Amino acid sequence: MILETQNLSKFFGGLRAVDDVSLSFEEESITAIIGPNGAGKTTFINLCTGLLKPNTGKIIFNGEDITHLPPHKRVLMGISRTFQISNIFPGLTVAQNIRIPLLSRGDKALSELEELMKVFEFEDIKDALASEISHGDQRLLEMAMAIATKPRILFLDEPTAGVNPAEKHRILEIVMRLKETEKLTIVIVEHDMDVVFKMAERIVVMNRGRILADGTPEEIKDDKAVREVYLKGVEI
Amino acid sequence: MSEGGAVETTVETIETVPTMEKSLIAVIAVIAASLLIPLTGNKYALYLSTKIWILILYAIAFNVLFGYSGLLSFGHALFFSGSAYTLAILVARLDYPLVVGFILGIAAATLFSAVVGTLSLRHREIHFAMVTLAFSMLFWGIVMKWRDVTGGEDGITGFPRGFSMFWFYYFTVLVVVICSYLMYRFVKSDIGLILEGIRENETRVQFSGHSTLKYRLYAMIVSGTFTGVAGVLWALLDRTVTPTIAHWTFSAIPVIVTLLGGPQSFIGPAVGTIVYVIIQDLITKYTLYWQFIFGVAIVAVVLFFRGGVVGIVERYLRGR
């Protein structure tokens, strides 16, 4: 067990965005969190990574209570993420974008810059401004920045949103390769059912802040309640 | 930051190598030419150029915080006057040697910036500007009221400059050039890169594993310390310190000249300072309403030329 939440809740006014969620993630597993809009998927990631503070509940990482740690400390412990909308440094070059997270691990880590450029196929665009590269490359750049902090668990919030099919394929391929080489635990929020059922070993379905179902792709496919609220009409 | 911020930054980052070389040559030429000023024997020109050099240091130091980390301080007069008053009190009141006053004056600015930084950097944008303003006006209040030590409205006189005006000019140029070089190295270092990251997208810097508070504090201390160097030079130039330099209007000077010259370029604030002092000096000769004319010029630059004077020149050089 690398990360575990215990009765985690987050309220926005009267809205229970995340409501009493207890989940745990096995080391080197790949879990997809799905659910309709407003189900609390992104809020759950925001709580795990420290962007938001929970109202109640605990977050345990590697046996340590991290509920009240700020984001940068969690990153240094090995929790990294990407955002739903590309979250990069638009006015800096691709190489500079990756240099900043590398620096958090000290000057020695800078030697990994070359290698990351190769893995993400950025050699030709390393001096381009991040604002000027393609949308798919921006998504990959953000992923490269997350990997540069050498995470043990990586949260991906809709990594293929808004990219074309070719780029989508490239992104997924890189994610799967990284999972092996970096021995990553991956938690992915995704709307694309094609992606979800292809990648995930386990699927968690959320609805209105709560966990509706939790199981293997086969179990989820056949779950009546899930079909009712979410998979209605979706061809799997 | 806003979309506007992202657009502005491209002005600096796509600065091509030839224009960088050109601006380096231009900077060296201006410094070399300015070394001839004392030889003309014109005392007023000598005084005015010394003043410009000191204000250039003040503006560049301010812009380490504003242009590179995106933090608008409205309280830099505190660091400027804090160092000037420390020197004046130590030397004129307590009979310490000038060198001690000079060094401890700068140290005082370092200390003030560390304290104010620690207390204000949790705030952003307008709140940060207001907190820094409040601290500097608090200091202004102390300077005005604690007459026994600060001389109140009259300020402090009666300490030497240590140089003739002639040699003080060269001393000032040397100090300003060295300090500017050190700040240039700072903003181009990895710490400077992280500061630029904070200006671009603070959340991403946090999620890159950095305490942004720590780096903002570094920027504040570097900015405050070099502002302190400008402060002690200013005290020596007039051999007087008065509460004018502690007042919030004195905090506005680097803000104005930086917007005028261009915050996205390292030398922008220096260019803005030269334009500011010369325009002020020229217009005052013809009209009492120089501030009005100046205000119109500032509004025009901010609204239509966000890269400031340096941005306009760069665009011209690229033939656009």
XYZ file of C-alpha atoms in Angstrom, chain A residues 49 51 71-72 75-76 81-83 87-92 96 99-101 103-104 107 110 129 142 145 149, chain B residues 6 9-10 13-14 190-191 193-194 196-212 215:
54
model
C -1.675 16.174 -3.743
C -3.834 21.657 -3.523
C 2.184 20.448 -1.930
C 5.942 20.903 -2.345
C 6.213 16.267 -4.167
C 9.584 15.773 -2.486
C 0.584 15.134 -10.657
C -0.591 16.723 -13.863
C -3.583 19.030 -14.162
C -0.169 23.661 -16.172
C 3.235 24.673 -17.485
C 5.446 27.793 -17.678
C 4.261 29.238 -21.004
C 6.953 31.933 -21.268
C 9.890 29.592 -20.581
C 13.659 25.381 -18.687
C 14.846 22.127 -15.336
C 12.700 23.694 -12.583
C 11.298 20.400 -11.200
C 16.237 21.450 -9.399
C 14.005 20.399 -6.504
C 21.976 19.996 -8.923
C 20.153 18.045 -13.759
C 8.743 28.430 -25.804
C 3.582 18.613 -18.095
C 7.776 17.910 -15.427
C 10.497 15.101 -9.554
C 2.400 35.646 -20.354
C 7.359 37.635 -20.977
C 7.839 36.472 -24.526
C 12.672 35.253 -23.682
C 12.777 35.480 -27.446
C 18.823 28.646 -11.338
C 17.278 30.582 -8.447
C 14.807 30.638 -13.215
C 12.656 29.399 -10.336
C 10.591 33.412 -13.273
C 8.631 30.204 -12.834
C 6.866 31.740 -9.837
C 5.945 34.778 -11.920
C 4.654 32.548 -14.718
C 2.801 29.956 -12.649
C 3.306 29.761 -8.913
C 1.228 26.590 -8.465
C 3.437 24.712 -10.903
C 6.548 25.709 -8.968
C 4.993 24.278 -5.797
C 4.121 21.101 -7.651
C 7.707 20.998 -8.894
C 8.781 20.467 -5.291
C 9.874 23.998 -4.353
C 8.789 26.107 -1.408
C 7.801 29.252 -3.282
C 12.389 31.701 -3.137
